[in-house]
PDB file of C-alpha atoms in Angstrom:
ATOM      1  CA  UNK A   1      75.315  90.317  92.761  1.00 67.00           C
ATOM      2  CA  UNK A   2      75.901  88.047  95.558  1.00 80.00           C
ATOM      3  CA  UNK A   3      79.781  87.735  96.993  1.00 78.00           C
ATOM      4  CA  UNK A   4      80.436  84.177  97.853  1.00 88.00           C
ATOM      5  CA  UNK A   5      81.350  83.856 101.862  1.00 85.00           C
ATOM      6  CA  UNK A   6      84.928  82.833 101.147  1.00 83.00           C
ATOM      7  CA  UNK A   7      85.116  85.804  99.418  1.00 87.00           C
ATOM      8  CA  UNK A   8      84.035  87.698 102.531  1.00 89.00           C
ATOM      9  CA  UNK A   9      85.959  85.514 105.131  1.00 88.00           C
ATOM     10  CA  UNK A  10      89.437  86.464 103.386  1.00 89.00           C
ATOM     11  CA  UNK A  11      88.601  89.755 102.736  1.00 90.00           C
ATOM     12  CA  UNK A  12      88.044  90.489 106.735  1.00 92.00           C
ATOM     13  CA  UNK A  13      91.269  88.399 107.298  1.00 91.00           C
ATOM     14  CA  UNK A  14      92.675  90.682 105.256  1.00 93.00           C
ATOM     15  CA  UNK A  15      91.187  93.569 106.837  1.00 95.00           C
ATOM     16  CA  UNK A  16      92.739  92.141 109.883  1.00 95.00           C
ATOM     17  CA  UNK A  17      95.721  91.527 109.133  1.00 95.00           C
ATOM     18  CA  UNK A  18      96.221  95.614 107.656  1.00 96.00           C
ATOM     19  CA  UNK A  19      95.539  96.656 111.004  1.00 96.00           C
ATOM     20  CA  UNK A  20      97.549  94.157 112.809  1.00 97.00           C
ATOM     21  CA  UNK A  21     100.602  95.749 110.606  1.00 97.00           C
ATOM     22  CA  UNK A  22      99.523  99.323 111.816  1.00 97.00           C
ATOM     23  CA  UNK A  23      99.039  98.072 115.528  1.00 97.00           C
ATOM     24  CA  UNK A  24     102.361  96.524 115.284  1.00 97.00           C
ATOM     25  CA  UNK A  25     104.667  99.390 113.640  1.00 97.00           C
ATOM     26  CA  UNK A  26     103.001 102.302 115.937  1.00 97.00           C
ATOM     27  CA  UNK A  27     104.228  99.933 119.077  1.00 97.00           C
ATOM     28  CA  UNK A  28     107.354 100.174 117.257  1.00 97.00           C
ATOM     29  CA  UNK A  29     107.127 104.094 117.246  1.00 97.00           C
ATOM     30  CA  UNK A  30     106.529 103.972 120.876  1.00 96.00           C
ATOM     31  CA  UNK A  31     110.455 101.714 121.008  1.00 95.00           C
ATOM     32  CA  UNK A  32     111.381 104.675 118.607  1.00 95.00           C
ATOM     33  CA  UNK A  33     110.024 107.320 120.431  1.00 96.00           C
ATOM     34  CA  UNK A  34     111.631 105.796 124.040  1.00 94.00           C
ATOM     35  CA  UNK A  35     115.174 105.698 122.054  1.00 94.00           C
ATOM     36  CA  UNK A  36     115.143 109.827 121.043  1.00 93.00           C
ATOM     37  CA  UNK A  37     114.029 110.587 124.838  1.00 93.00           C
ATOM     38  CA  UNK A  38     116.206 108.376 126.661  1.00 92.00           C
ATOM     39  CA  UNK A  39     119.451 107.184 125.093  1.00 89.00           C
ATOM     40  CA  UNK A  40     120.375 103.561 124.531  1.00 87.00           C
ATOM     41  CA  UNK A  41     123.231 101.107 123.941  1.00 90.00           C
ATOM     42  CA  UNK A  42     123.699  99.047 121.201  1.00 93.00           C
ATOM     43  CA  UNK A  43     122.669  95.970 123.371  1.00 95.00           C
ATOM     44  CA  UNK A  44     119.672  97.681 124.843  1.00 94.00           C
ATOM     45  CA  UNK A  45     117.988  98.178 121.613  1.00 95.00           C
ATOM     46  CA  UNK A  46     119.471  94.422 120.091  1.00 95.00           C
ATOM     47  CA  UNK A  47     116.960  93.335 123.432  1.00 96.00           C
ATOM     48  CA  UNK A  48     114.268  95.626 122.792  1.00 96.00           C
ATOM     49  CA  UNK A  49     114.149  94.851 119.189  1.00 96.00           C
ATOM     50  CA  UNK A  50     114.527  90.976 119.533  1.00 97.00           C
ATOM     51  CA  UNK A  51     111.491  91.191 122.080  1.00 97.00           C
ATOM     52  CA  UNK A  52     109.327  93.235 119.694  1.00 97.00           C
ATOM     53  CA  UNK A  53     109.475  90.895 117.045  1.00 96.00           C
ATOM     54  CA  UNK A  54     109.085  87.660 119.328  1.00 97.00           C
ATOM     55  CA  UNK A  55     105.971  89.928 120.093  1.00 97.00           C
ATOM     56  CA  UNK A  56     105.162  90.773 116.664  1.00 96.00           C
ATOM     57  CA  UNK A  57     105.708  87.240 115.254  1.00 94.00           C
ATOM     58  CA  UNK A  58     103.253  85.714 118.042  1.00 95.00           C
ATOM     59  CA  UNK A  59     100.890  88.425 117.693  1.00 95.00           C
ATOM     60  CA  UNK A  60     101.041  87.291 113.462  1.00 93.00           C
ATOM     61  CA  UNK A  61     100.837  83.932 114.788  1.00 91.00           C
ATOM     62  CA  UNK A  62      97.865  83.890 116.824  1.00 93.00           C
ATOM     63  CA  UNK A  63      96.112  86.285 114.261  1.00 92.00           C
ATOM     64  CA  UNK A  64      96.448  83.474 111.867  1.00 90.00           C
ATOM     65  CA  UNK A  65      95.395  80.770 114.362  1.00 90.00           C
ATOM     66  CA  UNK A  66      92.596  82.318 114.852  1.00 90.00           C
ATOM     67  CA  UNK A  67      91.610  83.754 111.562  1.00 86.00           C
ATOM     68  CA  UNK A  68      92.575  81.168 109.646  1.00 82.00           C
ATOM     69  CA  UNK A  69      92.947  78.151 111.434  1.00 79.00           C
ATOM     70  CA  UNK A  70      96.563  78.485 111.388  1.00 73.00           C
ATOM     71  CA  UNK A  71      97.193  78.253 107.429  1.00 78.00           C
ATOM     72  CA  UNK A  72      99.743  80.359 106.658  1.00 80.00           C
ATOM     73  CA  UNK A  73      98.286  82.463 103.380  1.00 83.00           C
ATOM     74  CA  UNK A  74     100.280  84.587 101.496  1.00 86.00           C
ATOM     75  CA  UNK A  75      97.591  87.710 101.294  1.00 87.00           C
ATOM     76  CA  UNK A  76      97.448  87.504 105.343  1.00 89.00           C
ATOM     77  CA  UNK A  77     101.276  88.379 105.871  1.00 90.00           C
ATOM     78  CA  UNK A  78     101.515  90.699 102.461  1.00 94.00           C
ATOM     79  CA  UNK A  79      98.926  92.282 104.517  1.00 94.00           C
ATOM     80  CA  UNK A  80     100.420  92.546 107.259  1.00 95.00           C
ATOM     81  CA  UNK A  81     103.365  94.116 106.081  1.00 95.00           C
ATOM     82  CA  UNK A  82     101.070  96.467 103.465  1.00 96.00           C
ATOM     83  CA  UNK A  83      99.842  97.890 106.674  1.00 96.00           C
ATOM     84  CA  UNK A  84     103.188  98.674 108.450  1.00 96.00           C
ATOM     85  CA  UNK A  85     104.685 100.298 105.016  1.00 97.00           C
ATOM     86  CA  UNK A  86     101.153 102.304 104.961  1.00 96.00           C
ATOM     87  CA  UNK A  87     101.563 103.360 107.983  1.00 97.00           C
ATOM     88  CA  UNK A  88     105.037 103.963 108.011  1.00 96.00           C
ATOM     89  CA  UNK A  89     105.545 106.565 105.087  1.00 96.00           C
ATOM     90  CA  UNK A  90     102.293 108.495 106.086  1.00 96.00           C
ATOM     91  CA  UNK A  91     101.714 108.491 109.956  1.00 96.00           C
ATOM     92  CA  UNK A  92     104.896 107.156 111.398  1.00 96.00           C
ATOM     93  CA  UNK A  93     106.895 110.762 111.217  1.00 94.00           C
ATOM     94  CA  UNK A  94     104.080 112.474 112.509  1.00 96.00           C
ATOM     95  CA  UNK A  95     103.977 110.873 115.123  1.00 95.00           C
ATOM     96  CA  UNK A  96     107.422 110.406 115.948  1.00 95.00           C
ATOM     97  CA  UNK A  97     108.926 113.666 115.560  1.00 95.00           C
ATOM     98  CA  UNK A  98     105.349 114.912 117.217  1.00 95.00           C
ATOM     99  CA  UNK A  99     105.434 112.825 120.357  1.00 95.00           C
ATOM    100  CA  UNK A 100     108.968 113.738 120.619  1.00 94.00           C
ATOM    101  CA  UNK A 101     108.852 117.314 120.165  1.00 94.00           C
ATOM    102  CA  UNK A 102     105.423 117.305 122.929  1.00 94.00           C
ATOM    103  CA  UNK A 103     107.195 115.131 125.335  1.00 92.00           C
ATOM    104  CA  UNK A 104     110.304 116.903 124.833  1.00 90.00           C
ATOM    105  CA  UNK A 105     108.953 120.209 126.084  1.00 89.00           C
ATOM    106  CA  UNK A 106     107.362 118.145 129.009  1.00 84.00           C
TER     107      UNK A 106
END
């Protein structure tokens, strides 16, 4: 059985789009993991949170530009955010509360 190319184009934007929504929530743990170590003010973290998602929504952007010619597609940002709740309820304590407790003995 032969899979048409379509087929096979959106399932690597797909693909792509998963692991941009892992890429972008474990930069997220490193915010997350800056905040435990080193206390912050409310304004601080409005900043840091307002220039990770100016990051995150040109980083989305430019992963649809490129992937897709800029059409916005409705399985390319589900799967974005699929891969940030994936990777938030199984790797994102670990690594928090790991890099945390490692650093924190450093």
């Amino acid at each position: 059985m032969n899979v048409s190319a379509a087929i096979l184009k959106e399932t690597d934007i797909l693909l792509k789009a998963l692991g941009l929504g892992v890429v972008l929530i474990f930069v997220y743990d490193i915010l997350r993991i800056g905040r435990k170590l080193i206390p912050h003010g409310a304004w601080w973290i409005g900043l840091e949170d307002f220039l990770f998602w100016l990051g995150s929504a040109v980083a989305i952007f430019a992963m649809m530009y490129r992937e897709n010619d800029g059409y916005l597609r409705g399985f390319s940002v589900g799967g974005v955010v699929v891969g940030m709740l994936i990777y938030s309820f199984t790797l994102s304590p670990f690594v928090v509360k790991g890099s945390v407790f490692v650093l924190e003995k450093v």
